[in-house]
Coordinates of C-alpha atoms in Angstrom, one line a residue:
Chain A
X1 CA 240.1 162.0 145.1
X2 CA 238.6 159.7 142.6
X3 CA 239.1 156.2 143.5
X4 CA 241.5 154.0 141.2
X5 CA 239.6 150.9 139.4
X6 CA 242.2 148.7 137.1
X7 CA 240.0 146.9 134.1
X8 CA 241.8 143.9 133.6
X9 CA 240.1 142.4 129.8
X10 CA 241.4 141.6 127.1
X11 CA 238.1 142.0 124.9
X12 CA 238.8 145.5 123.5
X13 CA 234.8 145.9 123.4
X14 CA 234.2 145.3 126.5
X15 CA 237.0 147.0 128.6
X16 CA 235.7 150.4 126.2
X17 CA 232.4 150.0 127.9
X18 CA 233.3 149.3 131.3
X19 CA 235.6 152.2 130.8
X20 CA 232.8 154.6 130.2
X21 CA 230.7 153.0 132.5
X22 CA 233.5 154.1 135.3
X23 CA 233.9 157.5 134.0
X24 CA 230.8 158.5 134.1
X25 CA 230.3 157.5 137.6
X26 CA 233.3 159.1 139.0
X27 CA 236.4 156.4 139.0
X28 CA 239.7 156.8 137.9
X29 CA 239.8 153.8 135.2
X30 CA 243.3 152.0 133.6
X31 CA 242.7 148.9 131.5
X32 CA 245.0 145.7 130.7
X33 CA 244.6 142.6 128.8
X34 CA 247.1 140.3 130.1
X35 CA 249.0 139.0 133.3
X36 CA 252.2 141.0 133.2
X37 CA 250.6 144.3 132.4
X38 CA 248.3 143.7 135.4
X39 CA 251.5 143.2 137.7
X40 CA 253.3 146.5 136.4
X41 CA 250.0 148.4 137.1
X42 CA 249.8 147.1 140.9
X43 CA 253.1 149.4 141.2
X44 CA 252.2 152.3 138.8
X45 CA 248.3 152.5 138.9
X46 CA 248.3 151.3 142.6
X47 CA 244.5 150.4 142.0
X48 CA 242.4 150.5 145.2
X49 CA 240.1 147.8 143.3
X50 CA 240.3 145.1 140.3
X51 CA 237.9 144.1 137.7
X52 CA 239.2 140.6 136.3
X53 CA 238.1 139.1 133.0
X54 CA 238.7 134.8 133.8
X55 CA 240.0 134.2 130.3
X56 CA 242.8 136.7 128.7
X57 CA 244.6 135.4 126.2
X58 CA 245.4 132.3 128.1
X59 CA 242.7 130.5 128.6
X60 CA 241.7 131.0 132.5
X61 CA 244.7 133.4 132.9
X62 CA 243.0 135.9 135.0
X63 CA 242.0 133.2 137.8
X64 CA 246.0 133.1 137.7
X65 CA 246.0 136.8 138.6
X66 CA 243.6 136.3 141.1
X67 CA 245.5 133.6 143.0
X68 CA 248.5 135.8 142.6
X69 CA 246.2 139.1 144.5
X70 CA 245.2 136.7 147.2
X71 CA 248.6 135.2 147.9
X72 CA 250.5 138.6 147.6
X73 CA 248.6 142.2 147.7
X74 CA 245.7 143.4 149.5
X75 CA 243.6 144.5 147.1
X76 CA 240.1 143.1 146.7
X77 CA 239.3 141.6 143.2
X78 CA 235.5 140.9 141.0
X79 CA 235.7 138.1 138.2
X80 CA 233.8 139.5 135.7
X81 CA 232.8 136.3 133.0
X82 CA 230.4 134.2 131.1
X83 CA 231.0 131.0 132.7
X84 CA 228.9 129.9 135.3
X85 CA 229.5 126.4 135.5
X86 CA 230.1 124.3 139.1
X87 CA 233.9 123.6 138.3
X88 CA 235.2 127.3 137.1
X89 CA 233.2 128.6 140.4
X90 CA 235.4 126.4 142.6
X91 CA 237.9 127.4 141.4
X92 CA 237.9 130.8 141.9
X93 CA 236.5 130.9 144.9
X94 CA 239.7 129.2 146.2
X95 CA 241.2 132.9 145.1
X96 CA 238.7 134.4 147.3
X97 CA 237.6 137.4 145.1
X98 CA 235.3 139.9 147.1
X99 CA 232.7 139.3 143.8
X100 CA 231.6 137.8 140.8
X101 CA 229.9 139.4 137.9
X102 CA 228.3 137.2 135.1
X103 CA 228.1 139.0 131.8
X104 CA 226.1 140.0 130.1
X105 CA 226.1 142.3 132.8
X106 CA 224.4 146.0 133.3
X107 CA 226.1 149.4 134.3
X108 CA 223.9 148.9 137.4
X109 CA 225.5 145.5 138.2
X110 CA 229.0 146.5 137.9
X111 CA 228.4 149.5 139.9
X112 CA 226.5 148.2 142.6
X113 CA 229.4 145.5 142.9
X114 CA 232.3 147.9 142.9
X115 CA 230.5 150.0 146.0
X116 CA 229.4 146.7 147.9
X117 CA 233.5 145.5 147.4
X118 CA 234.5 149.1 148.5
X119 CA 232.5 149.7 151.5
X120 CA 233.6 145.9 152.8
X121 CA 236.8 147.0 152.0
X122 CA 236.5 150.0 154.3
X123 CA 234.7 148.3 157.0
X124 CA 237.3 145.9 157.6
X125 CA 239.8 148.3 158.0
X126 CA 238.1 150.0 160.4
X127 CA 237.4 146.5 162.4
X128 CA 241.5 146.2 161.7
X129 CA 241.7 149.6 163.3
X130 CA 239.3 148.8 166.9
X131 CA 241.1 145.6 166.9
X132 CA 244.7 147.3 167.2
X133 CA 243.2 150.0 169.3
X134 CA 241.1 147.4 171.8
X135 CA 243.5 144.1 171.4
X136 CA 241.1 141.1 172.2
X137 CA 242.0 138.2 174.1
X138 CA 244.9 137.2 171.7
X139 CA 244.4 133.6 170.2
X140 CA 248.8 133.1 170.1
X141 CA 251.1 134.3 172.3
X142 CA 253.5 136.8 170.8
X143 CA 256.7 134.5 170.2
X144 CA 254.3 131.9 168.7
X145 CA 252.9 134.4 166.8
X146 CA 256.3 135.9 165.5
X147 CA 257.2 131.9 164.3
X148 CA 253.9 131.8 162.4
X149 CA 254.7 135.2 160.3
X150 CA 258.2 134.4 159.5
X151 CA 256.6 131.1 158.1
X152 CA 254.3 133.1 156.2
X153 CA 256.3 135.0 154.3
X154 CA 259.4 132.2 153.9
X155 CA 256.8 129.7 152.4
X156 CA 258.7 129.7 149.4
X157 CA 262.3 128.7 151.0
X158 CA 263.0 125.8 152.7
X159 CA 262.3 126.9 156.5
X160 CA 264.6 125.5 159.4
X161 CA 263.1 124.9 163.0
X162 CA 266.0 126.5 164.5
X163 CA 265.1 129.5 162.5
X164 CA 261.5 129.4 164.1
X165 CA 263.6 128.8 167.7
X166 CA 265.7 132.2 166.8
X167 CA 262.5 134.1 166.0
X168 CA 260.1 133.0 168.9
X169 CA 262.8 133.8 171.4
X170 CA 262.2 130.7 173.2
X171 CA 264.2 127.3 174.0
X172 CA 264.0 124.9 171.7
X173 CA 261.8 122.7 174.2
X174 CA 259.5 125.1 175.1
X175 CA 259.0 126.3 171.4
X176 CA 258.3 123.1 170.6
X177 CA 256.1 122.3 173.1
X178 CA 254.2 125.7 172.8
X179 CA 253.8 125.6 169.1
X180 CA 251.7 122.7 169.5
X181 CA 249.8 123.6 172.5
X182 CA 248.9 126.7 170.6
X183 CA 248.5 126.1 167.2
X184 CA 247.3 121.6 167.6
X185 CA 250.6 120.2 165.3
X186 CA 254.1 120.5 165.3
X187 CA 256.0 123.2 163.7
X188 CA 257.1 120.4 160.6
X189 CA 253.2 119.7 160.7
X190 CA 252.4 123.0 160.2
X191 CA 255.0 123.8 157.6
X192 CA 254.0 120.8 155.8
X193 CA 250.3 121.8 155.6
X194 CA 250.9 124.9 154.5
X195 CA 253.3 124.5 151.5
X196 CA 251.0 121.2 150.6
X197 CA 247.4 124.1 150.3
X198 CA 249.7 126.6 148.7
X199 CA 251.2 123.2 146.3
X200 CA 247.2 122.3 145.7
X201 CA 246.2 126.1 145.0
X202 CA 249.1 126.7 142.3
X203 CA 248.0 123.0 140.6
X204 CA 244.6 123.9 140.0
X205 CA 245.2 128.3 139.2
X206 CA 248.3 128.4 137.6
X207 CA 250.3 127.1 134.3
X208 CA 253.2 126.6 136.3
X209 CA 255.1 123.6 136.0
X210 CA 255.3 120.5 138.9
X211 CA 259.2 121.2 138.5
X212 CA 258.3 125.2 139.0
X213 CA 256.0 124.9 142.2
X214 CA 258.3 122.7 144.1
X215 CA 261.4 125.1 143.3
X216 CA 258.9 127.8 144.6
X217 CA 258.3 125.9 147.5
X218 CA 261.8 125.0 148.5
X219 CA 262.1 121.7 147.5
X220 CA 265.9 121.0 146.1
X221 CA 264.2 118.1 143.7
X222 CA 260.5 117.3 142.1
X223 CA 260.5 113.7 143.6
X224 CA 261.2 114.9 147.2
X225 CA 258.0 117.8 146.4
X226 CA 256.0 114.5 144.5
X227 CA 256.6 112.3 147.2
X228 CA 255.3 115.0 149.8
X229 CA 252.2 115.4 147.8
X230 CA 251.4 112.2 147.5
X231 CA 251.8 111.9 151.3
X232 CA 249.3 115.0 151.7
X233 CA 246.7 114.3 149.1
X234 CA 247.0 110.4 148.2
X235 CA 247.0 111.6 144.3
X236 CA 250.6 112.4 142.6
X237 CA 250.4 116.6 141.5
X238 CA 250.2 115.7 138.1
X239 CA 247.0 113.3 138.3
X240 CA 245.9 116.5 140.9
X241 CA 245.8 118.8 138.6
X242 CA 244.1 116.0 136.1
X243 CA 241.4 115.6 138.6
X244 CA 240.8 119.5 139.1
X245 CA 241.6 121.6 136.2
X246 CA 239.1 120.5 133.3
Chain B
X1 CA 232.0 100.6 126.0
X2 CA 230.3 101.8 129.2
X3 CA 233.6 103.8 129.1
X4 CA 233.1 105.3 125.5
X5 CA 229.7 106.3 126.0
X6 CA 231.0 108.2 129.5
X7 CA 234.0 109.9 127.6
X8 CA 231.2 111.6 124.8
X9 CA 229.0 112.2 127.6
X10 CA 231.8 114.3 129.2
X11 CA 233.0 115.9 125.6
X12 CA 229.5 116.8 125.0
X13 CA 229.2 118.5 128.7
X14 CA 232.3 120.4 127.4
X15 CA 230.7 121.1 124.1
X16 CA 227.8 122.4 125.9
X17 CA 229.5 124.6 128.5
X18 CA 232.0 125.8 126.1
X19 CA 229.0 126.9 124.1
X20 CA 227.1 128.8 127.0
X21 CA 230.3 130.3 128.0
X22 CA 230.7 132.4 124.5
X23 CA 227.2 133.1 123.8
X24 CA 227.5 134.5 127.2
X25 CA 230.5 136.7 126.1
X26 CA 228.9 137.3 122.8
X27 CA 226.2 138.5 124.2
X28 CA 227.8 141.1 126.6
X29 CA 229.5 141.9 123.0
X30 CA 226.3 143.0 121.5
X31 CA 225.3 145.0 124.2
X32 CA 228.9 146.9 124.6
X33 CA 228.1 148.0 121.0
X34 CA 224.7 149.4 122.2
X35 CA 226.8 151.2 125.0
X36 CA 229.1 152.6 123.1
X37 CA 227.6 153.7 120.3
X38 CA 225.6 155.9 123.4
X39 CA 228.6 156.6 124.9
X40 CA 230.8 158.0 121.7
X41 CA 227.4 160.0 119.9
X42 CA 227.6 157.3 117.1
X43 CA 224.4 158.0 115.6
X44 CA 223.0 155.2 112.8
X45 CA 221.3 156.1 109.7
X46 CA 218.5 153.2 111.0
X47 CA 219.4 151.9 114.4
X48 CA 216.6 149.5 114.6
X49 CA 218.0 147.9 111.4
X50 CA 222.1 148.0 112.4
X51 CA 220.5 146.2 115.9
X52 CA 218.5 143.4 113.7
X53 CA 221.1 142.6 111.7
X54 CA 223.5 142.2 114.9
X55 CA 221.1 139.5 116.2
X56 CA 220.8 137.9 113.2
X57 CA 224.6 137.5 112.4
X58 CA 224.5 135.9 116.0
X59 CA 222.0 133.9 114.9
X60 CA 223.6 133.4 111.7
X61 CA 227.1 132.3 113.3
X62 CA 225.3 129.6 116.3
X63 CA 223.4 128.0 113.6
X64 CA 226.8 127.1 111.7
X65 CA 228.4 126.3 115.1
X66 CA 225.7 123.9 116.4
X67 CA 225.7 121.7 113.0
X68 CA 229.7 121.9 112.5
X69 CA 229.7 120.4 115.9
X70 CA 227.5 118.0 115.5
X71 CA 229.9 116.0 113.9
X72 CA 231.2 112.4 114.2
X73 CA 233.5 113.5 116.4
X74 CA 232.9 116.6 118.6
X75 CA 235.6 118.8 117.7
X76 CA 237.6 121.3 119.9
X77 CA 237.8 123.3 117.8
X78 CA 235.4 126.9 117.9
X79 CA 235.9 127.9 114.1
X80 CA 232.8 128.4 111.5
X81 CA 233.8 128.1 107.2
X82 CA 234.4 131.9 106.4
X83 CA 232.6 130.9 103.2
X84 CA 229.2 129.4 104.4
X85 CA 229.0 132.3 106.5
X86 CA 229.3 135.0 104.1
X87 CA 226.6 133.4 101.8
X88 CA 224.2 133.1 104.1
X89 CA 224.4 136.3 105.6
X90 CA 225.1 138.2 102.4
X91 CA 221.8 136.3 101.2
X92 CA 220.2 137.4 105.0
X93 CA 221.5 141.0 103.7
X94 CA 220.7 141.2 100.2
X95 CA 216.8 140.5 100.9
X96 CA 216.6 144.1 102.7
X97 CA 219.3 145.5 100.8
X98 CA 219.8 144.8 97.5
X99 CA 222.8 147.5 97.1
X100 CA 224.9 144.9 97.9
X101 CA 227.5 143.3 95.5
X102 CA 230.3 140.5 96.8
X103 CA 232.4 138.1 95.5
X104 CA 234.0 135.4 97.4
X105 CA 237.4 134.5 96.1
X106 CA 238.9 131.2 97.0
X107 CA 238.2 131.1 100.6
X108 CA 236.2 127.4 100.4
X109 CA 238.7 126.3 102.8
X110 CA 239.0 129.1 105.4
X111 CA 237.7 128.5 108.6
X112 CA 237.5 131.9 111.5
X113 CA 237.0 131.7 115.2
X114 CA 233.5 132.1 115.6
X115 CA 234.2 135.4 117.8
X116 CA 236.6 136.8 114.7
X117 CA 233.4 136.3 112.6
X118 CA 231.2 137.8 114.9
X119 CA 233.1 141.0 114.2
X120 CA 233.7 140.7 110.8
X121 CA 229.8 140.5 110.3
X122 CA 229.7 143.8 112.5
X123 CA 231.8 146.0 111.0
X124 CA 229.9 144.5 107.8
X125 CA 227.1 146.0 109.3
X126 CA 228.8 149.3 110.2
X127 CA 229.8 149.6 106.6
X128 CA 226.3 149.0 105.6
X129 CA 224.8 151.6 107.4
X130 CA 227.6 154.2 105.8
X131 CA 226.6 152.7 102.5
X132 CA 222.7 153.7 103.7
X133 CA 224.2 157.3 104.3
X134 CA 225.7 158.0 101.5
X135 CA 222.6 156.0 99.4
X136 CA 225.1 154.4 98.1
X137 CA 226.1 151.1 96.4
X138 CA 228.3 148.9 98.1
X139 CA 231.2 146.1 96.6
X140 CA 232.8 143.9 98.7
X141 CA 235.2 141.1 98.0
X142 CA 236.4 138.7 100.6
X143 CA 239.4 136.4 99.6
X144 CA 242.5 134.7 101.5
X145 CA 246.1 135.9 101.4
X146 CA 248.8 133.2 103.1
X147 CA 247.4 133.5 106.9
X148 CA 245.1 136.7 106.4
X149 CA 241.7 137.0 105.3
X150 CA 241.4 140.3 103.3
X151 CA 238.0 142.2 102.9
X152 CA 237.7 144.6 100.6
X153 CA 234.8 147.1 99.8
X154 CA 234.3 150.4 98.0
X155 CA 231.5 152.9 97.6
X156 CA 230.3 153.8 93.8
X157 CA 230.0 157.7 94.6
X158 CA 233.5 157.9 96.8
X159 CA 236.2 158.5 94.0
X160 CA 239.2 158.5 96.1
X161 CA 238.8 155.9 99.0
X162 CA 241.7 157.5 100.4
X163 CA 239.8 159.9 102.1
X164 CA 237.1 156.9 103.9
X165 CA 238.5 157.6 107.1
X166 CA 238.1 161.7 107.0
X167 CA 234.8 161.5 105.8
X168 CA 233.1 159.0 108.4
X169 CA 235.7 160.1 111.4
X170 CA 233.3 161.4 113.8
X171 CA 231.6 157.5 113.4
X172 CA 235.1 155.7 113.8
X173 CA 235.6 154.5 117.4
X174 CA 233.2 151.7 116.8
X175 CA 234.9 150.7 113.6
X176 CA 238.3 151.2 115.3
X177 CA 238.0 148.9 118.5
X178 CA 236.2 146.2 116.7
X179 CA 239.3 146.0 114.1
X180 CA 241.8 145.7 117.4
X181 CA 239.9 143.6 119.0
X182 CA 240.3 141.4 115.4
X183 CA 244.3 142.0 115.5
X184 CA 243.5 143.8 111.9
X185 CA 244.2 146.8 110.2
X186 CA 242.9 148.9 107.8
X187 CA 244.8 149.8 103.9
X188 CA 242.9 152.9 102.6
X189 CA 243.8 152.6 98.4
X190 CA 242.1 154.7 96.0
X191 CA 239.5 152.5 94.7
X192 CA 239.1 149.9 98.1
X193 CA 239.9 150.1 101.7
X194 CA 241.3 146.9 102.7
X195 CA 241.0 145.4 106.1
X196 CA 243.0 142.2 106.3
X197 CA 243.4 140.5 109.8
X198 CA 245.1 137.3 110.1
X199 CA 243.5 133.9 111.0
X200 CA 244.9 130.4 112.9

C-alpha cells in the first residue's frame, strides 16, 4: 500500500512539482493550500506524513498548522520554505517538525527527507512497542500518572484539584503530597506551567486573539489570563508577542 | 537619534530578509517550470532560449525591486510599476525577437506584486515560443480595467483565436497552472485571447 503524503502549498507551481516528484516515486499525493483544507484532509486523506509550505495565504499560516499537528495529531510534519533566517527557525522549531526543507530544493532532497521522517517514524513505534512489552522502571506512579493525562487533555478547561483527587484515586493529602514528590511542584504549579508554555506557544504561532487564548485556556476573563502571564513571563501577552513574532 | 538610526537599521534587516526569502521562492519557481515542463512532455521550440529569457525576467523584476526600495522611506510594500517592467523587458525581448509588437495602454500607474509579474513575464515567454512555432508575428496589448490588468495578444496567421486553446492543448498545463497560480483567466475572442487577472 502506497504511503499517503498531504502537500500542503499554496504555490500552484510548486505543489504540481512536488506532486510529480511523489508520483513517480511511489506515494500517494493530495495537495492543499490553506489551513482549513489541511484540517478536513487529516480526517479524509488520513496522511501518514505532511509537507508544509510556512507562508499560505496568511503570511506564516502553515507554522500555525504545524503548532496545531504537534499539539493535537501524531503525525510528523517537514516545513518546506525559503526563509532561513534565526527568528522564523525558532519559531518553528517550538512546533517540533521532524524536518526542514529550504527551497530551492531538489527531488533528491525532498525524497531523502520524507524516508529519513518515515523510518524515524517507524522506529519510534517500535521503541513504543518494546516499551509496552518490557515496561521500564516507571518514572510516576500510576494514580500520578492518571492526574497528569487528565491534565493533558483538559488544558483547555479550567481544571479543579478535586478532579485530579477523583482521578488519582487517592486522599486529597496523599495526592497532594505525591504529586510533588513525583513530579517537583504542586498540582496548581504544574497546571499553571503548562497552560502559561501552551499561552507562550499560541502568542508566537497563531493569529489568535489574547481574548481567544485565554477562553481556550479556561480563563472566565482576559485580565485574570493577563495577570497570569505577566506572573509567568514578566512581559504582558501582547508586548510577548511584540517581542517574538517579527 | 541613536533610536532612528536603530529603527532603519532593523527595517533594512527586514528589507533584506524579506528579499532573500522570495528570491528563494522565486527561484524554486524557475526550477518547478524546468520540472514540469519534463514531467508533462512540454517540449519548447528553443528551450535554451525559453530558459534565458526566464533568468532574465528575474533579473529584469530584482533590478526594479532593489531601486523601488531604495527609497526615502523603505517601503513594505513588494510591488514593481507594471509599466517600467513591460518596457524593459519588451525592449530585453525585442533585440532577439523582433516579431514582437505591444502597446501599453494607460497602465503608468499600475503597480503588481513582484511574484504576479514574475508570471506574467512567463507565460509572456510561453506565448513567445508558440509565436516561434507557428513563425509567427505576435501583438500584444497590456492595459488596466477597474482592479484587473488585461493582456491581450493574437497571432497574424491564427484567424479565429477561438480555437488558441485546441491548437496548443497538448502544451497547456504549463500555461494553465501559472494562470491559477495568478487568480486569472483566460477569454478566447476571435481576434485576441484575453487573460485578465486582478491586482491589489
Amino acid at each position: 500500500m502506497k504511503t499517503k503524503v498531504l502537500v500542503v502549498e499554496d504555490d500552484k507551481l510548486v505543489s504540481y512539482e512536488i506532486k510529480s516528484i511523489l508520483d513517480n516515486n511511489g506515494f500517494d499525493v493530495d495537495i492543499c493550500d490553506s489551513y482549513s483544507c489541511c484540517i478536513k484532509n487529516l480526517d479524509t486523506f488520513k496522511p501518514e506524513l505532511i509537507l508544509l509550505d510556512i507562508d499560505l495565504h496568511k503570511k506564516y499560516e502553515g507554522i500555525q498548522i504545524g503548532s496545531y499537528l504537534n499539539s493535537k495529531v501524531n503525525i510528523p510534519f517537514i516545513y518546506i520554505t525559503g526563509y532561513t533566517d534565526v527568528e522564523t527557525l525558532k519559531r518553528i522549531q517550538t512546533t517540533k517538525p521532524v524536518g526542514y526543507l529550504s527551497k530551492p530544493f531538489r527531488e533528491i532532497d525532498i525524497i531523502n527527507n520524507i524516508e529519513l521522517a518515515l523510518y524515524n517514524k517507524k522506529a519510534s513505534l517500535d521503541n513504543n512497542k518494546k516499551s509496552e512489552e518490557q515496561p521500564e522502571e516507571r518514572k510516576y506512579s500510576k494514580p500520578i500518572k492518571r492526574a497528569l493525562e487528565y491534565i493533558d487533555t483538559n488544558i483547555n478547561q479550567e481544571i479543579k484539584t478535586d478532579e485530579l483527587i477523583r482521578v488519582s484515586g487517592w486522599s486529597k493529602f496523599h495526592f497532594i503530597r505525591e504529586f510533588a514528590k513525583e513530579v517537583g511542584m504542586t498540582p496548581y504549579q504544574y497546571i499553571f506551567d503548562e497552560k502559561m508554555k501552551l499561552a507562550s506557544s499560541k502568542l508566537k504561532n497563531t493569529y489568535q486573539t489574547v481574548k481567544e487564548i485565554a477562553f481556550d485556556l479556561g480563563y472566565t476573563s482576559n485580565s485574570s489570563f493577563t495577570n497570569a502571564f505577566v506572573k509567568h513571563s514578566g512581559l504582558s501577552p501582547s508586548n510577548f508577542r511584540k517581542k517574538y513574532c517579527r | 537619534m541613536t533610536n532612528e538610526i536603530k529603527e532603519d537599521h532593523e527595517k533594512l534587516r527586514e528589507v533584506l530578509d524579506k528579499t532573500l526569502h522570495r528570491f528563494k521562492n522565486n527561484l524554486q519557481t524557475q526550477l518547478s517550470l524546468m520540472n514540469i515542463q519534463t514531467s508533462t512532455n512540454r517540449s519548447y521550440f528553443d528551450d535554451k532560449k525559453v530558459i534565458v529569457d526566464r533568468v532574465f525576467a528575474l533579473t529584469h523584476v530584482y533590478d526594479l525591486y532593489y531601486r523601488s526600495s531604495k527609497g526615502e522611506s523603505l517601503s513594505e510594500d513588494s510591488s514593481v510599476s507594471l509599466q517600467s517592467f513591460m518596457l524593459q523587458f519588451f525592449q530585453y525581448l525585442q533585440t532577439s525577437t523582433p516579431k514582437i509588437d505591444f502597446d501599453l495602454i494607460e497602465i503608468a500607474e499600475v503597480n503588481v506584486d513582484v511574484d504576479n509579474l514574475l508570471l506574467l513575464s512567463y507565460i509572456l515567454v510561453e506565448i513567445n515560443d508558440f509565436r516561434k512555432n507557428l513563425d509567427d508575428t505576435l501583438t500584444i496589448e497590456i492595459s488596466r480595467k477597474d482592479n484587473k490588468v488585461l493582456f491581450k495578444f493574437s497571432f497574424s496567421s491564427i484567424e479565429n483565436h477561438e480555437n488558441f486553446h485546441e491548437l496548443f492543448e497538448d502544451q497547456y498545463k504549463i500555461f494553465d497552472l501559472m494562470v491559477m497560480q495568478l487568480k486569472g483567466k483566460f477569454d478566447y475572442k476571435k481576434k485576441f485571447v484575453r487573460l485578465s487577472f486582478p491586482i491589489l
